[in-house]
Short mmCIF file of C-alpha atoms in Angstrom, two decimals:
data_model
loop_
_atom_site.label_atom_id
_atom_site.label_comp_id
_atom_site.label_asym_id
_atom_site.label_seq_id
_atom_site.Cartn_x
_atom_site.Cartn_y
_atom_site.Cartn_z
CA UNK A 1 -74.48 -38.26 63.50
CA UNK A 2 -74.14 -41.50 65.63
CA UNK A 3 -70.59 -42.38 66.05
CA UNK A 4 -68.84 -39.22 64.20
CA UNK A 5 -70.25 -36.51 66.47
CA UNK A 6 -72.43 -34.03 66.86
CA UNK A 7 -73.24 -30.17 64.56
CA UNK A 8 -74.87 -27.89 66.10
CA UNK A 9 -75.32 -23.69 65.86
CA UNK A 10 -73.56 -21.19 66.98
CA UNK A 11 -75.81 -17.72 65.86
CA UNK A 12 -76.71 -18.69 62.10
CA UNK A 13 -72.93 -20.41 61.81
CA UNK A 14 -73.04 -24.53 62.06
CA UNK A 15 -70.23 -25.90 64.39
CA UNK A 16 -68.73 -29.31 64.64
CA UNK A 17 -67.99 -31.53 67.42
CA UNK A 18 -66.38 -34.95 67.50
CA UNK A 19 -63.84 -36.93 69.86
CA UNK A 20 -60.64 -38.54 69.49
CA UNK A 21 -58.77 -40.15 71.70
CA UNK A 22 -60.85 -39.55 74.44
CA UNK A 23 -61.17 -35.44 74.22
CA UNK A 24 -63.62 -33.44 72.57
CA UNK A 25 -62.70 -30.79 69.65
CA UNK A 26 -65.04 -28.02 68.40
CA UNK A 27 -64.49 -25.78 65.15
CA UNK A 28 -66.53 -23.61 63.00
CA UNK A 29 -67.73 -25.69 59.89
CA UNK A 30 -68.17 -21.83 58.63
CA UNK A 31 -71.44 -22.25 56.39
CA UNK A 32 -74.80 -21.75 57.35
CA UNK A 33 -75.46 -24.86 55.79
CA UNK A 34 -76.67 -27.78 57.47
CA UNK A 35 -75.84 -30.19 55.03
CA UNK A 36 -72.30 -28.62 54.33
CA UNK A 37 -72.02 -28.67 57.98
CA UNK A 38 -72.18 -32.66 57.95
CA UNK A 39 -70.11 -33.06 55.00
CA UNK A 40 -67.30 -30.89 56.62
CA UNK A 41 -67.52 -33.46 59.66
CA UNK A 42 -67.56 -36.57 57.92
CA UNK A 43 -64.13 -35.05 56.00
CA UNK A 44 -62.67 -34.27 59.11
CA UNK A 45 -63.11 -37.96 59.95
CA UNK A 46 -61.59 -39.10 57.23
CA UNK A 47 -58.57 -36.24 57.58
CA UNK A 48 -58.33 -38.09 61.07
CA UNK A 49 -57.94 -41.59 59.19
CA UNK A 50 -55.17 -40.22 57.27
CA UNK A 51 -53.41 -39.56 60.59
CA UNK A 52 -53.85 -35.03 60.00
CA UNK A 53 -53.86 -33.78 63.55
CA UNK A 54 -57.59 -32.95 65.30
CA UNK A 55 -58.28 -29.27 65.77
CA UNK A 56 -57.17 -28.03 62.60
CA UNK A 57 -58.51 -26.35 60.23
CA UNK A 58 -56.02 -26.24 56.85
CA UNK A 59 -58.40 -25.02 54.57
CA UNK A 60 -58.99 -21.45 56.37
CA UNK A 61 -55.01 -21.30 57.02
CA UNK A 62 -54.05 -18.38 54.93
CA UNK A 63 -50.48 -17.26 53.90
CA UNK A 64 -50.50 -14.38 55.40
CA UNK A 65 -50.85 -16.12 59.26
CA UNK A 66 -47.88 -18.50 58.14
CA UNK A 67 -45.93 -15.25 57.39
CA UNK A 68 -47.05 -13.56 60.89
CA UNK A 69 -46.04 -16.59 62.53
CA UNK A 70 -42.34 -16.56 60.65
CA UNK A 71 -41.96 -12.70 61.80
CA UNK A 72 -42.92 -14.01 65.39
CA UNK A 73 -40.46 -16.68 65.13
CA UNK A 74 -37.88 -14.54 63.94
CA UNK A 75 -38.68 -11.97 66.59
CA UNK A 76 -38.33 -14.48 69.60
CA UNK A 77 -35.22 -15.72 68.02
CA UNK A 78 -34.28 -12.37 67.93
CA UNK A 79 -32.70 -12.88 64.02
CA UNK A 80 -30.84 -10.10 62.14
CA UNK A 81 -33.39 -11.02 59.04
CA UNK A 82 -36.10 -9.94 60.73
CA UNK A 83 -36.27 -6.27 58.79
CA UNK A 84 -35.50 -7.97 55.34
CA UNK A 85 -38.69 -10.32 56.28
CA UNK A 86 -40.79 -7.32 57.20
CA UNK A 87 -40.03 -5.90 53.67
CA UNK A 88 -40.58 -8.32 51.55
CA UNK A 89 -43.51 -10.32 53.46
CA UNK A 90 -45.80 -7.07 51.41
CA UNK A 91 -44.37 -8.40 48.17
CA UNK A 92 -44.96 -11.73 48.52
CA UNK A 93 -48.72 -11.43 49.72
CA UNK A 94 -49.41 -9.23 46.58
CA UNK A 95 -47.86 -12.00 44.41
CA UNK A 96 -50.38 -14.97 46.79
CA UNK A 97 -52.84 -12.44 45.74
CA UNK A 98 -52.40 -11.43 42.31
CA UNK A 99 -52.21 -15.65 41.55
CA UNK A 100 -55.17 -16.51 43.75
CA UNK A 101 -53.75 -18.21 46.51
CA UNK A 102 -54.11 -16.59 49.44
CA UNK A 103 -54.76 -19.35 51.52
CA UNK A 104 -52.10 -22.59 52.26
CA UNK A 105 -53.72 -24.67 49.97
CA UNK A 106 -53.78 -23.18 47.06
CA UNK A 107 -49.72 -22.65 46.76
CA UNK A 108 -48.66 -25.30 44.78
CA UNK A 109 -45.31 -25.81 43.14
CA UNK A 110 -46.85 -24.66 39.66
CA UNK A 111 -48.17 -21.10 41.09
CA UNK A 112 -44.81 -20.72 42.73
CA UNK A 113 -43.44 -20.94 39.00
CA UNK A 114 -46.01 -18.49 37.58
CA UNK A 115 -45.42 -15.69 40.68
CA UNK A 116 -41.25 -16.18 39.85
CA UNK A 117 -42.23 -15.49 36.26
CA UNK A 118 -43.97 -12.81 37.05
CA UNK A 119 -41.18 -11.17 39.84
CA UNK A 120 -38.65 -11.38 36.55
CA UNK A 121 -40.83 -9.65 34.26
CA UNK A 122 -41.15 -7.01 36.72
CA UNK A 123 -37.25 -6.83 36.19
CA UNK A 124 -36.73 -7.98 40.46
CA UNK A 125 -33.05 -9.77 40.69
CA UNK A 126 -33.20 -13.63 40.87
CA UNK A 127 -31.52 -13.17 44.60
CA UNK A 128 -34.15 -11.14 45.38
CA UNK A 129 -36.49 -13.99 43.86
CA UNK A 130 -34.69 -16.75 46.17
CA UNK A 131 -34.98 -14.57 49.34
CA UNK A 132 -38.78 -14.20 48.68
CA UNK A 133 -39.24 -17.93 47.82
CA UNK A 134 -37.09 -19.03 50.84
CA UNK A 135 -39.21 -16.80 53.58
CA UNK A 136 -41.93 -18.44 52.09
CA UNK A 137 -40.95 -22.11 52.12
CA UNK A 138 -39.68 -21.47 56.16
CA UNK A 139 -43.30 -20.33 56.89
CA UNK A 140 -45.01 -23.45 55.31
CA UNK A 141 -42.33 -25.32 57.45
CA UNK A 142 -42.93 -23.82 60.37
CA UNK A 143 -46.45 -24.56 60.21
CA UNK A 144 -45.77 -28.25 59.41
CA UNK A 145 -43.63 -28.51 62.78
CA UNK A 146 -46.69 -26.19 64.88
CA UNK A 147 -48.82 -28.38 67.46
CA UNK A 148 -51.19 -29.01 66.52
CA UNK A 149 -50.16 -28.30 62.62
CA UNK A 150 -51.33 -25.79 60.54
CA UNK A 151 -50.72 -27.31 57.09
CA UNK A 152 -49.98 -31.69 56.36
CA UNK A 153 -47.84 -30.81 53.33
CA UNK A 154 -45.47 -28.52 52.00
CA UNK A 155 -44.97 -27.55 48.38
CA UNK A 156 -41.59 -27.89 46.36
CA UNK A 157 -40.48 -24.38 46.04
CA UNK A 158 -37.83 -23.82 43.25
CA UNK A 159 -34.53 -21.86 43.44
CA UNK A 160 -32.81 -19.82 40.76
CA UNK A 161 -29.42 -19.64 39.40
CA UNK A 162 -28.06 -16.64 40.88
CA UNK A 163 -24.95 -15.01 39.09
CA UNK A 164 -25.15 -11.19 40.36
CA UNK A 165 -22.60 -11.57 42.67
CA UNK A 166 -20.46 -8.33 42.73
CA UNK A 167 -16.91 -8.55 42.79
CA UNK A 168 -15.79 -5.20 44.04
CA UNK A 169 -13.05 -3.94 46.50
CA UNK A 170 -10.76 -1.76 47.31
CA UNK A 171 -6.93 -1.34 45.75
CA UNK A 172 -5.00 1.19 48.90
CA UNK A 173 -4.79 4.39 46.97
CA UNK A 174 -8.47 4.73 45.77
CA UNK A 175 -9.81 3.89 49.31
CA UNK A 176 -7.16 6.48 51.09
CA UNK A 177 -8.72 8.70 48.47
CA UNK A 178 -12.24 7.94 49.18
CA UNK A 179 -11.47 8.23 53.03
CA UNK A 180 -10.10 11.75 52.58
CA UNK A 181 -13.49 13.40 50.97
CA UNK A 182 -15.79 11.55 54.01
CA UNK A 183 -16.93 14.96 55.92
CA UNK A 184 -16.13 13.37 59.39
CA UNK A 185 -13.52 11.76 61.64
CA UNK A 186 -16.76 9.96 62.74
CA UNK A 187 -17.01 8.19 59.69
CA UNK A 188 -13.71 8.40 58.42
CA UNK A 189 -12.80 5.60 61.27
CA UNK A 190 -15.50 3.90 60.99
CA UNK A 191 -14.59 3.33 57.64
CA UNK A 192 -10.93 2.48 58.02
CA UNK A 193 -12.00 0.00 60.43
CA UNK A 194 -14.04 -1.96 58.02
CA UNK A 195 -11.08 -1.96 55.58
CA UNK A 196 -8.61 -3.08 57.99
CA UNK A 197 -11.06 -5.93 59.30
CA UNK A 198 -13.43 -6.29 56.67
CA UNK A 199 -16.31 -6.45 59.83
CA UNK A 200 -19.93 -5.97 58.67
CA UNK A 201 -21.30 -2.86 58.75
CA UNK A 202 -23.89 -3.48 61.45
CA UNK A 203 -21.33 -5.15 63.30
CA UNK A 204 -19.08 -2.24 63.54
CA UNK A 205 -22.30 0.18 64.22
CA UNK A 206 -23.14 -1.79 67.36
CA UNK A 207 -19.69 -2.02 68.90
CA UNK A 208 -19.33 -0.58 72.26
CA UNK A 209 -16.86 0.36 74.78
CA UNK A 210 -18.10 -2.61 77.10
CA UNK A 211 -16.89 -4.78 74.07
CA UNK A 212 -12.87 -2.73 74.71
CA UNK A 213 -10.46 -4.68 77.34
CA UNK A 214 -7.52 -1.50 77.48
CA UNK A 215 -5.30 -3.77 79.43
CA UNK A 216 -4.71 -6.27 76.83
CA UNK A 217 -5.95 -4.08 74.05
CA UNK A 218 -8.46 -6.81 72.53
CA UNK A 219 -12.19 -5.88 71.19
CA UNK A 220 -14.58 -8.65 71.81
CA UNK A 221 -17.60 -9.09 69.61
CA UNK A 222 -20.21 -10.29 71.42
CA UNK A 223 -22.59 -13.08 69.81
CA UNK A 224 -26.02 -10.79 70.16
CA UNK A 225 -24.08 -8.11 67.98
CA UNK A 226 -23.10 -10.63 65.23
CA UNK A 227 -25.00 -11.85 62.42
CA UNK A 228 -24.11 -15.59 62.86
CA UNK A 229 -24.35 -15.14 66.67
CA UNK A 230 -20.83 -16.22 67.28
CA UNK A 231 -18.60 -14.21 69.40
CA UNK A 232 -14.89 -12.72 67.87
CA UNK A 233 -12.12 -10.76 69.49
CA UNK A 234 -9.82 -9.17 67.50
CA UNK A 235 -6.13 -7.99 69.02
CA UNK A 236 -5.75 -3.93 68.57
CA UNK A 237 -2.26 -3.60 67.01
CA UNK A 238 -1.12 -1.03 65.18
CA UNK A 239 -3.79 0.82 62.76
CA UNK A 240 -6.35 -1.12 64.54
CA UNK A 241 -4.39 0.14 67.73
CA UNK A 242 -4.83 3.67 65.76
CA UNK A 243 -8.44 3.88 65.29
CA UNK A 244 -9.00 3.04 68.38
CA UNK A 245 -6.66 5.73 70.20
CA UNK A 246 -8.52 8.06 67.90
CA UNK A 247 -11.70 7.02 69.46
CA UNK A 248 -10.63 7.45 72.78
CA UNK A 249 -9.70 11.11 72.16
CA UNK A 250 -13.21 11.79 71.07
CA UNK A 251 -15.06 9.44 73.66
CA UNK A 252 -18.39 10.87 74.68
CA UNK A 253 -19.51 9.88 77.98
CA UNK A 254 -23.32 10.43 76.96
CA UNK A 255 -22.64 7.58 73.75
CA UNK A 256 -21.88 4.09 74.64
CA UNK A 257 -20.85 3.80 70.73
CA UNK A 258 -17.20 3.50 69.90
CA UNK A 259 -18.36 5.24 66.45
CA UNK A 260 -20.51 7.44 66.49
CA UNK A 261 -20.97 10.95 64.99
CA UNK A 262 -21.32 13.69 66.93
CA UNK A 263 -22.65 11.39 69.92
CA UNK A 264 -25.19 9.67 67.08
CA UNK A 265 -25.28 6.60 66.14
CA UNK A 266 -23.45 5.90 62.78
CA UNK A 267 -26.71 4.75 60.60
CA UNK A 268 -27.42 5.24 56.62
CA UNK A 269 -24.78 7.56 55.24
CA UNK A 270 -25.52 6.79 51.57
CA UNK A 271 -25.48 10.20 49.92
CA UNK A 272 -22.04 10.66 51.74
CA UNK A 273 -20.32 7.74 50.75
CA UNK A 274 -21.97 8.11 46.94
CA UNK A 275 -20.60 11.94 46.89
CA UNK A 276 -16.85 10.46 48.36
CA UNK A 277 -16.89 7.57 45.28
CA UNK A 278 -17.54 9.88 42.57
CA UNK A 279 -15.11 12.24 43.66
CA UNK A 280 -12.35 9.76 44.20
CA UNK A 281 -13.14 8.69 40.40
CA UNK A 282 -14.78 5.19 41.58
CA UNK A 283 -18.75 5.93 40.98
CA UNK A 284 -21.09 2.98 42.20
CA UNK A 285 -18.80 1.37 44.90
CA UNK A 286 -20.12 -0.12 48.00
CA UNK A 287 -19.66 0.00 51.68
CA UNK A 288 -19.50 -3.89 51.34
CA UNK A 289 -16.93 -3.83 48.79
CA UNK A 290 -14.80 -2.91 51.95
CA UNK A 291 -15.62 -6.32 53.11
CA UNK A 292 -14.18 -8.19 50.43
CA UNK A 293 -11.39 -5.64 50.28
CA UNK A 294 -10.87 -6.83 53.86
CA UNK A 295 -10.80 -10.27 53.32
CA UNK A 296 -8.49 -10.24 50.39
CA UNK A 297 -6.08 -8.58 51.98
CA UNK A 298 -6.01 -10.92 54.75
CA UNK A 299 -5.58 -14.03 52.45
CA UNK A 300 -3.09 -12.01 50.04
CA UNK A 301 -1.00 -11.24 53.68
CA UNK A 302 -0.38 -15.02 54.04
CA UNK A 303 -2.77 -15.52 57.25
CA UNK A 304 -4.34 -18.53 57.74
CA UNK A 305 -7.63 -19.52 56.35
CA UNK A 306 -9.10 -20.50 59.77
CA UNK A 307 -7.51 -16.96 61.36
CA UNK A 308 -8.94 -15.17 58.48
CA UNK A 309 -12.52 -16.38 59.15
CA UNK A 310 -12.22 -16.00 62.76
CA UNK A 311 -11.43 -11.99 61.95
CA UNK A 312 -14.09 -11.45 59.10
CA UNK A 313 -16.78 -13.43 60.96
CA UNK A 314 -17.35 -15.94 58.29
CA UNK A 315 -18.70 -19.76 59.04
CA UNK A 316 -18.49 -21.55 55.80
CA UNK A 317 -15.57 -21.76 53.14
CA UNK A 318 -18.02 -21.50 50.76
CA UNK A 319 -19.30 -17.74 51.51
CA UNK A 320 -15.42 -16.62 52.48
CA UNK A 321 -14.28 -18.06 49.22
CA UNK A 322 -16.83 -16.27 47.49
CA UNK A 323 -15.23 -12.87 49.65
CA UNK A 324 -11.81 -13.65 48.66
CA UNK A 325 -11.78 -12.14 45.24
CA UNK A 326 -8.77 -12.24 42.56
CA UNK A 327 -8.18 -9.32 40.05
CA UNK A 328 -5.63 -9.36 36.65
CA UNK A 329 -2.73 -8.45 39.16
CA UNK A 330 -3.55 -12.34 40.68
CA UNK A 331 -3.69 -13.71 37.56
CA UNK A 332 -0.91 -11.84 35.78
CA UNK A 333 1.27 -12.97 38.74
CA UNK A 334 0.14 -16.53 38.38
CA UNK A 335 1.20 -16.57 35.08
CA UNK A 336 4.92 -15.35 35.77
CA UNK A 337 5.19 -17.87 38.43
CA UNK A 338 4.56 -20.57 35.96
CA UNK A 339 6.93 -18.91 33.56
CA UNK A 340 9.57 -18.35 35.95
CA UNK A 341 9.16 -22.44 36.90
CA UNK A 342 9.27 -23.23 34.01
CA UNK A 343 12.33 -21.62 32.54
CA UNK A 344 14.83 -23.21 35.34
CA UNK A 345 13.44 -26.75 34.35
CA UNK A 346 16.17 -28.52 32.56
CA UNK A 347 15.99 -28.84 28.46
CA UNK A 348 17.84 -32.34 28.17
CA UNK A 349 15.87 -34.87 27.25
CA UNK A 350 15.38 -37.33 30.22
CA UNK A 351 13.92 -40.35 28.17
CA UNK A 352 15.54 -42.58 25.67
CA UNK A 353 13.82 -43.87 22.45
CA UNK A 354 13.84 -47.20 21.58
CA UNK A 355 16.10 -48.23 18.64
CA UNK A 356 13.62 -48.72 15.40
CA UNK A 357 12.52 -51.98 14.66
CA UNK A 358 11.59 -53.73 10.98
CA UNK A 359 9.58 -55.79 9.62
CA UNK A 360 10.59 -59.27 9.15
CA UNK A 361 9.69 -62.22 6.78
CA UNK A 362 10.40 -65.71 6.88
CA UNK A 363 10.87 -67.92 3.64
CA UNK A 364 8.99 -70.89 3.77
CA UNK A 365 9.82 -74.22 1.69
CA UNK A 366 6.51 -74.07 -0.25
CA UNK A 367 7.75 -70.08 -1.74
CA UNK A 368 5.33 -68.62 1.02
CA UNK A 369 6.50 -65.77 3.44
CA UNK A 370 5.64 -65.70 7.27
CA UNK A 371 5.74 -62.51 9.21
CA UNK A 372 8.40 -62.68 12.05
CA UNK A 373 8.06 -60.63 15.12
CA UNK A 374 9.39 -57.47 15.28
CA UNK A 375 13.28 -56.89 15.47
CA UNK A 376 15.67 -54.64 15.70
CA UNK A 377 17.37 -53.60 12.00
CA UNK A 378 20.57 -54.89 13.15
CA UNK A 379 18.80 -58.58 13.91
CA UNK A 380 17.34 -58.38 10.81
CA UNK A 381 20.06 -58.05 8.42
CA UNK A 382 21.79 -60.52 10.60
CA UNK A 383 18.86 -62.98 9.89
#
């Protein structure tokens, strides 16, 4: 094909060759087809003309590649995500599947739509949803930005509403009571710490004795072990001070792990903390609630926004306002503050009305009347 290139065979598969820019590319036209094998070269041409990148191949990109490549992205970046992307990555290829577009370019906006019907009729929470949608709108992304790239365009993808945030925490007395039925000191600290410092749990699974400075009795956080990758240090003062005297005492030189449980590492302790809610009369409380519980408490003590984020690890006010969570007693006090101001204002009034005024008429020669301006009803008996 004089000036576009060249197909020729590779077995009983047609290939393609053409230049650009002074190198050669070669692909698999993938038909046996001579013919097809010369339209699929003229297109790539005219892909070239519309400035796509030489050497790809979009129409055999398939969204299960994009979604290895995000895992490998996430791996090398080393992201705390990574096992929430692993479990979901199933879902959302059976959903590609299910609507016929497995490959790149067949997800359009509209069959994004139909599979987000579909995940709410299966009764899957709209955060869920927007997790699901978001992995998938990072992978077409990341393919966009890949040398050379995988796919030219990327689909709108659509976000829900999401209003399942939970709103649960901790008052003192039902926590000491939950604390008391845990069945070890193990996880009876590493519980306590979470409610004095609202920390996430992973967080507080992963700290370490390296992370301890006795001297000045300050735990540093160190960025690998937090979610945003930001380091913290906290200053160990009283029950902080506590916990961590209690650690000491049962140190184990064969576990790194401040907590840890019999030399293990603290890890899913579900059925524990589900038989210590119900029999502390709280059924259906979280671990996380102990988060928020955390964070309240700080803002409720008066500390500083900026110190409050710096302890609980958040980045945006946005996501710590959504942590710091009010209850009746908030509002109830509120209320009587308002009431209180209110009933030391002073009841004199602090304005002074105008005297009245009355209309006034002026007799004309003629027997006719003429409005006057407004006057006082003094100036008008007067006049």
């Amino acid at each position: 094909m004089r000036g576009l290139g060249r197909i020729f065979k590779r077995g009983d598969t047609f290939w393609i060759s053409y230049y650009h820019r002074g190198r050669e590319y070669r692909e698999s036209a993938h038909t046996t087809s001579e013919t097809k094998a010369e339209r699929y070269l003229k297109k790539k041409w005219q892909d070239l003309g519309k400035g796509k990148q030489p050497g790809t191949s979009e129409e055999h990109v398939t969204v299960e590649e994009l979604l290895n490549d995000l895992e490998t992205d996430h791996t090398i970046r080393r992201l705390a995500s990574l096992p929430a992307l692993r479990s979901q990555a199933s879902a959302i290829l059976e959903a590609c599947g299910a609507e016929q577009c497995e490959h790149a370019l067949d997800v359009t906006t509209a069959r994004v739509r139909r599979i987000m019907a579909s995940w709410q009729k299966d009764g899957v929470a709209d955060a869920t949803i927007n997790r699901r949608v978001a992995y998938l709108r990072r992978a077409f992304r990341l393919a966009r930005e890949a040398e050379p790239p995988k796919v030219t365009t990327v689909p709108v993808f659509p976000k829900l509403a999401e209003h399942n945030a939970r709103q649960g925490f901790f008052d003192k007395g039902t926590f000491l009571a939950v604390r008391a039925v845990l069945p070890d000191d193990g996880l009876r600290d590493f519980v306590e710490w979470a409610y004095w410092t609202g920390m996430r749990k992973g967080e507080i699974a992963a700290l370490t004795w390296d992370a301890f400075d006795r001297e000045t009795w300050t735990m540093r956080l160190h960025a690998k072990d937090t979610k945003n990758h930001r380091p913290r240090r906290l200053v160990l003062v009283r029950e902080l001070r506590a916990i961590v005297e209690r650690r000491l005492a049962a140190r184990r030189f064969d576990c790194r792990l401040i907590f840890h449980r019999d030399g293990l590492p603290v890890r899913e302790f579900r059925k524990s903390w589900r038989t210590a809610c119900k029999a502390a009369g709280v059924p259906g409380q979280l671990f996380h609630d102990l988060r928020r519980t955390g964070v309240r408490n700080l803002v409720r003590a008066g500390v500083e926004r900026s110190t409050a984020m710096k302890i609980s690890g958040h980045r945006t006010e946005s996501v710590f306002e959504r942590y710091n969570i009010g209850d009746d007693d908030d509002l109830r006090q509120a209320v009587e503050r308002v009431s209180a101001y209110v009933e030391q204002l002073p009841t004199e009034a602090t304005v002074i009305p105008l005297p009245q005024t009355v209309p006034a008429v002026r007799v004309l020669s003629e027997g006719r009347s003429q409005p006057l301006p407004n006057v006082s009803e003094a100036q008008a008996a007067n006049s």
